[in-house]
PDB file of C-alpha atoms and ligand atoms in Angstrom:
ATOM      1  CA  MET A1156       3.804   3.396  14.861  1.00 44.00           C
ATOM      2  CA  THR A1157       4.874   5.235  11.727  1.00 46.00           C
ATOM      3  CA  GLY A1158       2.599   7.685  10.015  1.00 48.00           C
ATOM      4  CA  LEU A1159       2.001   5.234   7.192  1.00 48.00           C
ATOM      5  CA  GLU A1160       0.971   2.452   9.578  1.00 46.00           C
ATOM      6  CA  LYS A1161      -1.237   4.966  11.246  1.00 47.00           C
ATOM      7  CA  PHE A1162      -2.764   5.750   7.888  1.00 49.00           C
ATOM      8  CA  MET A1163      -3.173   2.175   6.746  1.00 50.00           C
ATOM      9  CA  GLY A1164      -4.200   0.773  10.098  1.00 47.00           C
ATOM     10  CA  THR A1165      -7.078   3.160  10.589  1.00 49.00           C
ATOM     11  CA  PRO A1166     -10.441   1.427  10.715  1.00 48.00           C
ATOM     12  CA  PRO A1167     -13.017   2.636   8.207  1.00 47.00           C
ATOM     13  CA  ASP A1168     -14.484   5.838   9.541  1.00 48.00           C
ATOM     14  CA  THR A1169     -18.166   6.001  10.209  1.00 47.00           C
ATOM     15  CA  THR A1170     -18.783   9.360   8.583  1.00 56.00           C
ATOM     16  CA  GLY A1171     -17.730   8.044   5.183  1.00 76.00           C
ATOM     17  CA  ALA A1172     -15.849  11.272   4.542  1.00 92.00           C
ATOM     18  CA  ALA A1173     -13.116  11.102   1.934  1.00 94.00           C
ATOM     19  CA  ILE A1174     -11.988  14.614   2.822  1.00 96.00           C
ATOM     20  CA  GLU A1175     -12.803  16.620   5.910  1.00 96.00           C
ATOM     21  CA  VAL A1176     -11.366  20.106   6.175  1.00 97.00           C
ATOM     22  CA  THR A1177     -11.994  22.047   9.369  1.00 97.00           C
ATOM     23  CA  GLY A1178     -10.938  25.613  10.139  1.00 98.00           C
ATOM     24  CA  LEU A1179      -8.255  25.604   7.476  1.00 98.00           C
ATOM     25  CA  HIS A1180      -6.096  28.711   7.358  1.00 98.00           C
ATOM     26  CA  LYS A1181      -3.154  29.289   5.076  1.00 98.00           C
ATOM     27  CA  SER A1182      -0.970  32.360   4.899  1.00 98.00           C
ATOM     28  CA  PHE A1183       2.013  33.147   2.728  1.00 97.00           C
ATOM     29  CA  GLY A1184       3.856  35.712   4.818  1.00 96.00           C
ATOM     30  CA  ASP A1185       1.371  38.507   5.520  1.00 96.00           C
ATOM     31  CA  LEU A1186      -1.042  37.308   2.841  1.00 97.00           C
ATOM     32  CA  GLU A1187      -3.877  35.238   4.270  1.00 98.00           C
ATOM     33  CA  VAL A1188      -5.015  33.093   1.361  1.00 98.00           C
ATOM     34  CA  LEU A1189      -7.377  30.688   3.145  1.00 98.00           C
ATOM     35  CA  LYS A1190      -9.415  32.272   5.914  1.00 98.00           C
ATOM     36  CA  GLY A1191     -11.024  29.364   7.692  1.00 98.00           C
ATOM     37  CA  ILE A1192     -12.323  26.755   5.259  1.00 98.00           C
ATOM     38  CA  ASP A1193     -14.702  23.992   6.309  1.00 97.00           C
ATOM     39  CA  ILE A1194     -15.603  21.424   3.698  1.00 97.00           C
ATOM     40  CA  THR A1195     -16.456  17.750   3.550  1.00 96.00           C
ATOM     41  CA  VAL A1196     -16.319  15.450   0.557  1.00 97.00           C
ATOM     42  CA  ARG A1197     -18.051  12.144   1.142  1.00 95.00           C
ATOM     43  CA  ARG A1198     -16.819   8.932  -0.350  1.00 94.00           C
ATOM     44  CA  GLY A1199     -18.029   8.529  -3.921  1.00 94.00           C
ATOM     45  CA  GLU A1200     -18.989  12.168  -4.211  1.00 96.00           C
ATOM     46  CA  VAL A1201     -17.928  14.541  -6.966  1.00 97.00           C
ATOM     47  CA  VAL A1202     -17.487  18.078  -5.644  1.00 98.00           C
ATOM     48  CA  CYS A1203     -16.610  20.998  -7.898  1.00 98.00           C
ATOM     49  CA  VAL A1204     -14.914  24.112  -6.552  1.00 98.00           C
ATOM     50  CA  ILE A1205     -15.524  27.280  -8.522  1.00 98.00           C
ATOM     51  CA  GLY A1206     -14.446  30.848  -7.903  1.00 97.00           C
ATOM     52  CA  PRO A1207     -12.419  33.741  -9.245  1.00 97.00           C
ATOM     53  CA  SER A1208      -8.715  33.530  -9.918  1.00 96.00           C
ATOM     54  CA  GLY A1209      -6.730  34.134  -6.738  1.00 97.00           C
ATOM     55  CA  SER A1210      -9.533  33.034  -4.411  1.00 98.00           C
ATOM     56  CA  GLY A1211      -7.436  30.189  -2.981  1.00 98.00           C
ATOM     57  CA  LYS A1212      -8.805  27.166  -4.865  1.00 98.00           C
ATOM     58  CA  SER A1213      -5.409  25.710  -5.779  1.00 98.00           C
ATOM     59  CA  THR A1214      -4.071  26.390  -2.305  1.00 98.00           C
ATOM     60  CA  LEU A1215      -7.021  24.473  -0.849  1.00 98.00           C
ATOM     61  CA  LEU A1216      -6.271  21.456  -3.053  1.00 97.00           C
ATOM     62  CA  ARG A1217      -2.583  21.700  -2.250  1.00 96.00           C
ATOM     63  CA  CYS A1218      -3.327  21.720   1.465  1.00 96.00           C
ATOM     64  CA  VAL A1219      -5.384  18.530   1.093  1.00 95.00           C
ATOM     65  CA  ASN A1220      -2.432  16.556  -0.227  1.00 91.00           C
ATOM     66  CA  LEU A1221       0.119  18.553   1.766  1.00 90.00           C
ATOM     67  CA  LEU A1222       1.879  20.162  -1.152  1.00 92.00           C
ATOM     68  CA  GLU A1223       1.316  23.179   1.100  1.00 95.00           C
ATOM     69  CA  GLU A1224       1.484  23.040   4.850  1.00 94.00           C
ATOM     70  CA  PRO A1225      -1.638  24.570   6.398  1.00 96.00           C
ATOM     71  CA  THR A1226      -1.003  27.430   8.824  1.00 97.00           C
ATOM     72  CA  SER A1227      -3.744  26.063  11.076  1.00 97.00           C
ATOM     73  CA  GLY A1228      -6.762  23.802  10.942  1.00 97.00           C
ATOM     74  CA  VAL A1229      -7.325  20.111  10.459  1.00 96.00           C
ATOM     75  CA  VAL A1230      -7.385  18.114   7.223  1.00 96.00           C
ATOM     76  CA  ARG A1231      -8.516  14.500   7.282  1.00 95.00           C
ATOM     77  CA  VAL A1232      -8.312  12.161   4.318  1.00 93.00           C
ATOM     78  CA  ALA A1233     -10.303   8.934   4.663  1.00 88.00           C
ATOM     79  CA  GLY A1234     -10.568   9.574   8.387  1.00 85.00           C
ATOM     80  CA  VAL A1235      -6.846  10.079   8.952  1.00 88.00           C
ATOM     81  CA  GLU A1236      -5.578  13.420  10.112  1.00 92.00           C
ATOM     82  CA  VAL A1237      -2.982  14.374   7.533  1.00 91.00           C
ATOM     83  CA  THR A1238      -2.160  17.565   9.438  1.00 92.00           C
ATOM     84  CA  ASP A1239      -0.872  15.410  12.297  1.00 92.00           C
ATOM     85  CA  PRO A1240       2.862  16.262  12.433  1.00 89.00           C
ATOM     86  CA  ASP A1241       3.714  12.547  12.696  1.00 91.00           C
ATOM     87  CA  VAL A1242       1.795  11.482   9.607  1.00 90.00           C
ATOM     88  CA  ASP A1243       3.723   9.887   6.743  1.00 88.00           C
ATOM     89  CA  ILE A1244       3.268  12.526   4.061  1.00 85.00           C
ATOM     90  CA  ASP A1245       4.366  10.216   1.246  1.00 85.00           C
ATOM     91  CA  GLY A1246       1.927   7.589   2.453  1.00 86.00           C
ATOM     92  CA  VAL A1247      -0.862  10.165   2.327  1.00 85.00           C
ATOM     93  CA  ARG A1248       0.075  11.482  -1.110  1.00 86.00           C
ATOM     94  CA  ARG A1249       0.186   7.966  -2.499  1.00 87.00           C
ATOM     95  CA  ARG A1250      -3.521   7.693  -1.773  1.00 89.00           C
ATOM     96  CA  ILE A1251      -4.428  10.935  -3.497  1.00 94.00           C
ATOM     97  CA  GLY A1252      -4.252  11.324  -7.256  1.00 95.00           C
ATOM     98  CA  MET A1253      -3.617  14.841  -8.452  1.00 95.00           C
ATOM     99  CA  VAL A1254      -4.149  16.219 -11.945  1.00 96.00           C
ATOM    100  CA  PHE A1255      -2.925  19.730 -12.693  1.00 94.00           C
ATOM    101  CA  GLN A1256      -3.539  22.234 -15.436  1.00 92.00           C
ATOM    102  CA  ALA A1257      -0.048  21.444 -16.784  1.00 92.00           C
ATOM    103  CA  PHE A1258       0.233  17.764 -17.603  1.00 90.00           C
ATOM    104  CA  ASN A1259       3.798  17.330 -16.264  1.00 92.00           C
ATOM    105  CA  LEU A1260       4.509  14.203 -18.297  1.00 97.00           C
ATOM    106  CA  PHE A1261       8.083  13.017 -18.732  1.00 97.00           C
ATOM    107  CA  PRO A1262       8.910  13.943 -22.361  1.00 97.00           C
ATOM    108  CA  HIS A1263      11.488  11.145 -22.713  1.00 98.00           C
ATOM    109  CA  LEU A1264       9.043   8.403 -21.715  1.00 98.00           C
ATOM    110  CA  THR A1265       6.216   6.876 -23.735  1.00 98.00           C
ATOM    111  CA  ALA A1266       2.666   7.003 -22.434  1.00 98.00           C
ATOM    112  CA  LEU A1267       3.198   3.531 -20.982  1.00 98.00           C
ATOM    113  CA  GLY A1268       6.502   4.607 -19.408  1.00 98.00           C
ATOM    114  CA  ASN A1269       4.849   7.638 -17.840  1.00 98.00           C
ATOM    115  CA  LEU A1270       2.262   5.360 -16.262  1.00 98.00           C
ATOM    116  CA  THR A1271       4.663   2.728 -14.956  1.00 98.00           C
ATOM    117  CA  ILE A1272       7.528   4.773 -13.528  1.00 97.00           C
ATOM    118  CA  ALA A1273       5.886   5.888 -10.276  1.00 94.00           C
ATOM    119  CA  GLN A1274       4.158   2.542  -9.821  1.00 95.00           C
ATOM    120  CA  ARG A1275       7.573   0.887  -9.935  1.00 97.00           C
ATOM    121  CA  ARG A1276       9.564   3.466  -7.962  1.00 95.00           C
ATOM    122  CA  VAL A1277       6.989   4.449  -5.382  1.00 93.00           C
ATOM    123  CA  LEU A1278       4.792   1.367  -5.043  1.00 94.00           C
ATOM    124  CA  GLY A1279       7.546  -1.143  -5.836  1.00 95.00           C
ATOM    125  CA  ARG A1280       5.475  -2.953  -8.464  1.00 97.00           C
ATOM    126  CA  GLY A1281       7.266  -5.228 -10.904  1.00 97.00           C
ATOM    127  CA  LYS A1282       7.362  -4.422 -14.622  1.00 97.00           C
ATOM    128  CA  ALA A1283       4.635  -6.848 -15.662  1.00 98.00           C
ATOM    129  CA  GLU A1284       2.173  -5.759 -13.013  1.00 98.00           C
ATOM    130  CA  ALA A1285       2.877  -2.055 -13.572  1.00 98.00           C
ATOM    131  CA  GLU A1286       2.332  -2.452 -17.309  1.00 98.00           C
ATOM    132  CA  GLU A1287      -0.863  -4.383 -16.817  1.00 98.00           C
ATOM    133  CA  VAL A1288      -2.229  -1.652 -14.540  1.00 98.00           C
ATOM    134  CA  ALA A1289      -1.020   1.006 -16.982  1.00 98.00           C
ATOM    135  CA  ARG A1290      -2.747  -0.630 -19.948  1.00 98.00           C
ATOM    136  CA  ARG A1291      -5.969  -0.970 -17.995  1.00 98.00           C
ATOM    137  CA  ASN A1292      -5.891   2.742 -17.207  1.00 98.00           C
ATOM    138  CA  LEU A1293      -4.947   3.806 -20.729  1.00 98.00           C
ATOM    139  CA  ARG A1294      -8.037   1.906 -21.797  1.00 97.00           C
ATOM    140  CA  ARG A1295     -10.126   3.803 -19.217  1.00 96.00           C
ATOM    141  CA  VAL A1296      -9.105   7.118 -20.776  1.00 97.00           C
ATOM    142  CA  GLY A1297      -9.526   5.839 -24.339  1.00 96.00           C
ATOM    143  CA  LEU A1298      -5.822   5.781 -25.304  1.00 97.00           C
ATOM    144  CA  THR A1299      -5.088   2.094 -25.695  1.00 96.00           C
ATOM    145  CA  GLU A1300      -3.477   2.611 -29.085  1.00 97.00           C
ATOM    146  CA  LYS A1301      -1.125   5.331 -27.803  1.00 97.00           C
ATOM    147  CA  GLU A1302       0.913   3.343 -25.300  1.00 97.00           C
ATOM    148  CA  HIS A1303       4.177   3.574 -27.279  1.00 98.00           C
ATOM    149  CA  VAL A1304       3.755   7.217 -28.198  1.00 98.00           C
ATOM    150  CA  TYR A1305       5.746  10.076 -26.619  1.00 98.00           C
ATOM    151  CA  PRO A1306       3.994  13.133 -25.114  1.00 97.00           C
ATOM    152  CA  ALA A1307       5.196  15.451 -27.902  1.00 97.00           C
ATOM    153  CA  GLN A1308       3.253  13.346 -30.412  1.00 97.00           C
ATOM    154  CA  LEU A1309       0.019  13.652 -28.455  1.00 97.00           C
ATOM    155  CA  SER A1310      -2.501  16.485 -28.435  1.00 96.00           C
ATOM    156  CA  GLY A1311      -2.923  18.460 -25.221  1.00 96.00           C
ATOM    157  CA  GLY A1312      -6.162  16.641 -24.501  1.00 96.00           C
ATOM    158  CA  GLN A1313      -4.493  13.277 -25.007  1.00 97.00           C
ATOM    159  CA  GLN A1314      -1.594  14.325 -22.765  1.00 97.00           C
ATOM    160  CA  GLN A1315      -4.025  15.289 -20.037  1.00 97.00           C
ATOM    161  CA  ARG A1316      -5.797  11.942 -20.393  1.00 97.00           C
ATOM    162  CA  VAL A1317      -2.404  10.227 -19.991  1.00 98.00           C
ATOM    163  CA  ALA A1318      -1.863  12.314 -16.846  1.00 97.00           C
ATOM    164  CA  ILE A1319      -5.252  11.183 -15.526  1.00 97.00           C
ATOM    165  CA  ALA A1320      -4.416   7.548 -16.326  1.00 98.00           C
ATOM    166  CA  ARG A1321      -1.070   7.985 -14.583  1.00 97.00           C
ATOM    167  CA  ALA A1322      -2.790   9.198 -11.420  1.00 97.00           C
ATOM    168  CA  LEU A1323      -5.311   6.335 -11.606  1.00 97.00           C
ATOM    169  CA  SER A1324      -2.511   3.791 -11.957  1.00 97.00           C
ATOM    170  CA  MET A1325      -1.435   4.545  -8.399  1.00 96.00           C
ATOM    171  CA  GLY A1326      -4.822   3.292  -7.167  1.00 94.00           C
ATOM    172  CA  PRO A1327      -5.809   6.495  -5.383  1.00 94.00           C
ATOM    173  CA  GLU A1328      -8.666   6.700  -2.903  1.00 90.00           C
ATOM    174  CA  LEU A1329      -9.534  10.093  -4.247  1.00 95.00           C
ATOM    175  CA  MET A1330      -8.617  12.364  -7.118  1.00 97.00           C
ATOM    176  CA  LEU A1331      -7.939  16.086  -7.007  1.00 97.00           C
ATOM    177  CA  PHE A1332      -8.206  18.009 -10.274  1.00 98.00           C
ATOM    178  CA  ASP A1333      -6.936  21.576 -10.532  1.00 97.00           C
ATOM    179  CA  GLU A1334      -8.395  23.205 -13.652  1.00 97.00           C
ATOM    180  CA  PRO A1335      -7.576  20.151 -15.754  1.00 96.00           C
ATOM    181  CA  THR A1336      -8.909  21.647 -18.983  1.00 96.00           C
ATOM    182  CA  SER A1337      -7.768  25.265 -18.643  1.00 94.00           C
ATOM    183  CA  ALA A1338      -4.607  24.825 -20.710  1.00 92.00           C
ATOM    184  CA  LEU A1339      -6.404  23.074 -23.569  1.00 94.00           C
ATOM    185  CA  ASP A1340      -7.603  24.378 -26.888  1.00 93.00           C
ATOM    186  CA  PRO A1341     -11.398  24.553 -26.733  1.00 91.00           C
ATOM    187  CA  GLU A1342     -11.923  21.673 -29.150  1.00 92.00           C
ATOM    188  CA  LEU A1343      -9.896  19.342 -26.893  1.00 93.00           C
ATOM    189  CA  VAL A1344     -11.727  20.112 -23.654  1.00 95.00           C
ATOM    190  CA  GLY A1345     -14.670  17.807 -24.378  1.00 95.00           C
ATOM    191  CA  ASP A1346     -12.646  14.584 -24.534  1.00 94.00           C
ATOM    192  CA  VAL A1347     -11.020  15.249 -21.162  1.00 96.00           C
ATOM    193  CA  LEU A1348     -14.357  16.133 -19.566  1.00 96.00           C
ATOM    194  CA  ALA A1349     -15.890  12.978 -21.053  1.00 95.00           C
ATOM    195  CA  VAL A1350     -13.202  10.893 -19.371  1.00 96.00           C
ATOM    196  CA  MET A1351     -13.778  12.676 -16.059  1.00 96.00           C
ATOM    197  CA  ARG A1352     -17.507  12.200 -16.405  1.00 95.00           C
ATOM    198  CA  ARG A1353     -17.022   8.437 -16.741  1.00 94.00           C
ATOM    199  CA  LEU A1354     -14.674   8.376 -13.753  1.00 94.00           C
ATOM    200  CA  ALA A1355     -17.179  10.235 -11.632  1.00 94.00           C
ATOM    201  CA  ASP A1356     -19.147   7.017 -11.124  1.00 91.00           C
ATOM    202  CA  GLU A1357     -16.096   5.203  -9.772  1.00 92.00           C
ATOM    203  CA  VAL A1358     -13.838   7.669  -7.981  1.00 94.00           C
ATOM    204  CA  THR A1359     -14.238  10.344  -5.313  1.00 96.00           C
ATOM    205  CA  MET A1360     -13.306  13.629  -6.966  1.00 97.00           C
ATOM    206  CA  LEU A1361     -12.643  17.195  -5.875  1.00 98.00           C
ATOM    207  CA  VAL A1362     -12.446  19.278  -9.030  1.00 98.00           C
ATOM    208  CA  VAL A1363     -11.497  22.928  -9.420  1.00 98.00           C
ATOM    209  CA  THR A1364     -12.988  23.993 -12.723  1.00 96.00           C
ATOM    210  CA  HIS A1365     -14.409  26.849 -14.754  1.00 94.00           C
ATOM    211  CA  GLU A1366     -16.466  24.413 -16.827  1.00 95.00           C
ATOM    212  CA  MET A1367     -19.921  25.227 -15.543  1.00 95.00           C
ATOM    213  CA  SER A1368     -21.696  22.682 -17.719  1.00 94.00           C
ATOM    214  CA  PHE A1369     -19.468  19.966 -16.241  1.00 95.00           C
ATOM    215  CA  ALA A1370     -20.184  21.230 -12.717  1.00 96.00           C
ATOM    216  CA  ARG A1371     -23.910  21.304 -13.439  1.00 95.00           C
ATOM    217  CA  GLU A1372     -24.083  17.851 -14.948  1.00 94.00           C
ATOM    218  CA  VAL A1373     -21.505  15.886 -12.985  1.00 95.00           C
ATOM    219  CA  ALA A1374     -21.052  17.441  -9.545  1.00 97.00           C
ATOM    220  CA  ASP A1375     -23.018  16.225  -6.570  1.00 97.00           C
ATOM    221  CA  ARG A1376     -22.157  19.515  -4.909  1.00 97.00           C
ATOM    222  CA  VAL A1377     -20.615  22.812  -5.944  1.00 98.00           C
ATOM    223  CA  ILE A1378     -18.570  25.040  -3.648  1.00 98.00           C
ATOM    224  CA  PHE A1379     -18.137  28.695  -4.555  1.00 98.00           C
ATOM    225  CA  MET A1380     -15.031  30.279  -3.061  1.00 98.00           C
ATOM    226  CA  ASP A1381     -14.099  33.933  -3.036  1.00 98.00           C
ATOM    227  CA  ALA A1382     -11.243  35.713  -1.275  1.00 97.00           C
ATOM    228  CA  GLY A1383     -10.136  32.680   0.724  1.00 98.00           C
ATOM    229  CA  ALA A1384     -13.547  31.699   2.046  1.00 98.00           C
ATOM    230  CA  VAL A1385     -16.466  29.482   1.057  1.00 98.00           C
ATOM    231  CA  VAL A1386     -19.289  31.817   0.090  1.00 98.00           C
ATOM    232  CA  GLU A1387     -21.882  29.173  -0.666  1.00 97.00           C
ATOM    233  CA  GLU A1388     -22.194  25.505  -1.400  1.00 97.00           C
ATOM    234  CA  GLY A1389     -24.945  23.146  -2.379  1.00 97.00           C
ATOM    235  CA  PRO A1390     -26.287  21.109  -5.270  1.00 98.00           C
ATOM    236  CA  PRO A1391     -25.295  22.500  -8.675  1.00 97.00           C
ATOM    237  CA  GLU A1392     -28.843  23.418  -9.622  1.00 96.00           C
ATOM    238  CA  GLN A1393     -28.808  25.756  -6.628  1.00 97.00           C
ATOM    239  CA  VAL A1394     -25.266  27.201  -6.635  1.00 97.00           C
ATOM    240  CA  VAL A1395     -24.940  27.470 -10.417  1.00 96.00           C
ATOM    241  CA  GLY A1396     -28.628  27.628 -11.250  1.00 95.00           C
ATOM    242  CA  GLU A1397     -30.004  29.920  -8.534  1.00 95.00           C
ATOM    243  CA  PRO A1398     -27.096  31.344  -6.548  1.00 96.00           C
ATOM    244  CA  ARG A1399     -28.046  33.053  -3.296  1.00 96.00           C
ATOM    245  CA  HIS A1400     -25.129  35.428  -3.014  1.00 97.00           C
ATOM    246  CA  ALA A1401     -24.417  38.450  -5.167  1.00 96.00           C
ATOM    247  CA  ARG A1402     -20.736  37.473  -5.382  1.00 96.00           C
ATOM    248  CA  THR A1403     -21.664  34.078  -6.800  1.00 97.00           C
ATOM    249  CA  ARG A1404     -24.017  35.675  -9.298  1.00 96.00           C
ATOM    250  CA  SER A1405     -21.454  38.164 -10.558  1.00 95.00           C
ATOM    251  CA  PHE A1406     -18.796  35.441 -10.841  1.00 96.00           C
ATOM    252  CA  LEU A1407     -21.130  33.215 -12.827  1.00 95.00           C
ATOM    253  CA  ALA A1408     -22.131  36.089 -15.077  1.00 93.00           C
ATOM    254  CA  ARG A1409     -18.469  36.683 -15.877  1.00 92.00           C
ATOM    255  CA  VAL A1410     -17.716  33.004 -16.514  1.00 90.00           C
ATOM    256  CA  LEU A1411     -20.839  32.177 -18.473  1.00 86.00           C
ATOM    257  CA  ASP A1412     -20.997  35.310 -20.567  1.00 81.00           C
ATOM    258  CA  PRO A1413     -17.880  37.476 -20.324  1.00 73.00           C
ATOM    259  CA  ALA A1414     -19.075  40.016 -22.897  1.00 71.00           C
ATOM    260  CA  ALA A1415     -22.406  40.631 -21.155  1.00 65.00           C
ATOM    261  CA  ALA A1416     -20.704  40.905 -17.767  1.00 61.00           C
ATOM    262  CA  GLU A1417     -18.362  43.565 -19.159  1.00 62.00           C
ATOM    263  CA  VAL A1418     -21.315  45.601 -20.316  1.00 60.00           C
ATOM    264  CA  LEU A1419     -22.914  45.219 -16.880  1.00 56.00           C
ATOM    265  CA  GLU A1420     -19.720  46.314 -15.148  1.00 56.00           C
ATOM    266  CA  GLU A1421     -19.219  49.287 -17.442  1.00 55.00           C
ATOM    267  CA  GLY A1422     -22.825  50.251 -16.826  1.00 47.00           C
ATOM    268  CA  SER A1423     -22.290  50.288 -13.065  1.00 46.00           C
ATOM    269  CA  GLU A1424     -19.226  52.580 -13.163  1.00 40.00           C
TER     270      GLU A1424
HETATM  271  N1  ADP B 322       3.536  29.838  -2.812  1.00 87.57           N
HETATM  272  C1  ADP B 322       2.924  31.023  -2.720  1.00 87.57           C
HETATM  273  N2  ADP B 322       3.539  32.094  -2.194  1.00 87.57           N
HETATM  274  C2  ADP B 322       2.919  33.274  -2.090  1.00 87.57           C
HETATM  275  N3  ADP B 322       1.661  33.519  -2.484  1.00 87.57           N
HETATM  276  C3  ADP B 322       0.991  32.493  -3.022  1.00 87.57           C
HETATM  277  C4  ADP B 322       1.576  31.193  -3.175  1.00 87.57           C
HETATM  278  N4  ADP B 322       0.660  30.370  -3.740  1.00 87.57           N
HETATM  279  C5  ADP B 322      -0.440  31.117  -3.933  1.00 87.57           C
HETATM  280  N5  ADP B 322      -0.252  32.385  -3.509  1.00 87.57           N
HETATM  281  C6  ADP B 322      -1.244  33.478  -3.529  1.00 87.57           C
HETATM  282  O1  ADP B 322      -2.403  32.996  -2.908  1.00 87.57           O
HETATM  283  C7  ADP B 322      -3.567  33.505  -3.534  1.00 87.57           C
HETATM  284  C8  ADP B 322      -4.464  32.358  -3.923  1.00 87.57           C
HETATM  285  O2  ADP B 322      -3.832  31.623  -4.945  1.00 87.57           O
HETATM  286  P1  ADP B 322      -4.433  30.294  -5.548  1.00 87.57           P
HETATM  287  O3  ADP B 322      -4.712  29.319  -4.449  1.00 87.57           O
HETATM  288  O4  ADP B 322      -3.516  29.857  -6.618  1.00 87.57           O
HETATM  289  O5  ADP B 322      -5.814  30.818  -6.135  1.00 87.57           O
HETATM  290  P2  ADP B 322      -6.725  30.207  -7.294  1.00 87.57           P
HETATM  291  O6  ADP B 322      -6.294  28.795  -7.522  1.00 87.57           O
HETATM  292  O7  ADP B 322      -8.113  30.332  -6.770  1.00 87.57           O
HETATM  293  O8  ADP B 322      -6.500  31.080  -8.491  1.00 87.57           O
HETATM  294  C9  ADP B 322      -3.083  34.358  -4.688  1.00 87.57           C
HETATM  295  O9  ADP B 322      -3.076  35.698  -4.263  1.00 87.57           O
HETATM  296  C10 ADP B 322      -1.692  33.842  -4.926  1.00 87.57           C
HETATM  297  O10 ADP B 322      -0.882  34.847  -5.478  1.00 87.57           O
HETATM  298 MG1   MG B 323      -5.608  27.860  -9.224  1.00 87.57          MG
END
C-alpha cells in the first residue's frame, strides 16, 4: 500500500481530530525550537496560535504539513500519521491548505491562472473544471471581478485573498494560516480577516496571528506558545481575556498596547 492509499483508505477516525500533535520536538542543529508540543484541533474548529516572535509558531505549522521534518513526536492529520516514514508526503500536503505571510502568487499568471495551475498539475483537473472551481473560490473571497487581473494590479489584501482562494481550490480538509495579515498595510487587514471569519464556519483552521480581536471573536480555542512550548490554551475569553500565566499577560500587554508595555518594562529595569 502506498502512503497515499494509506491516507485515503483510512476510515473516519472516532476522535474527530483534524490535527493531533503529540510530543513534537524539532531542532535545527543545536537549537531546540519545539520542546514537546501536544495539541489537538478537532474537525470544524478554529484554533489560533499566538506568541512572541521566535517561539516556534511557524515551525509548528510547518511540521504539520511536513515542510519541516519533526525531530521526534507524532503528527496525525485526519487520523493518519503523517510522521510515518512511509506516508505519501504529497498526498498529505494536498489535503492541507497553507496561507503564508507572503502571498507567493505567480506574477505572470492572472488571478484565475493562479487558482487553476495547481489544480491542473497536481490534481489533474481539466481546464473547465479547474476554472469552475477557481471562480467559485474567487467568489468566496469577494474577488469575482478580478479573475483576469495580474497580482501586480491587486492590493496586498486582494493578493492575500487570491492566495486563500488558491488554497481553497485544492479542496483541503484543513487550512493553516501563518500570520496572513502581517505583511499588509493596516487598512487592508480587515478585508482579509473578514474572509477568514466567513470561512471559519466551513473549514477547520489553525491560524497563527497577532490579531487579538480576530482570535477573540473567531477562535474556538487559543494556544499561547513561548520558547518552543505551549504555555496555556483554552477558550479565547480565558487565554486572551484572563490569562493565567505571567508570560501570557506580558505578551498580550506588548501586542495590545506596545507603548504602555514599554513604559512597564522601563519601570521594571
Ligand atoms: N530552517 C531553520 N534553520 C534554523 N533555525 C530556524 C529555522 N527555522 C526557524 N528557525 C529558528 O527557530 C526559532 C523559531 O522560529 P519560528 O518557528 O519561525 O518562530 P515564530 O514563527 O514563532 O516567530 C527561531 O529561533 C528561528 O530562528
Ligand atoms: Mg512565524
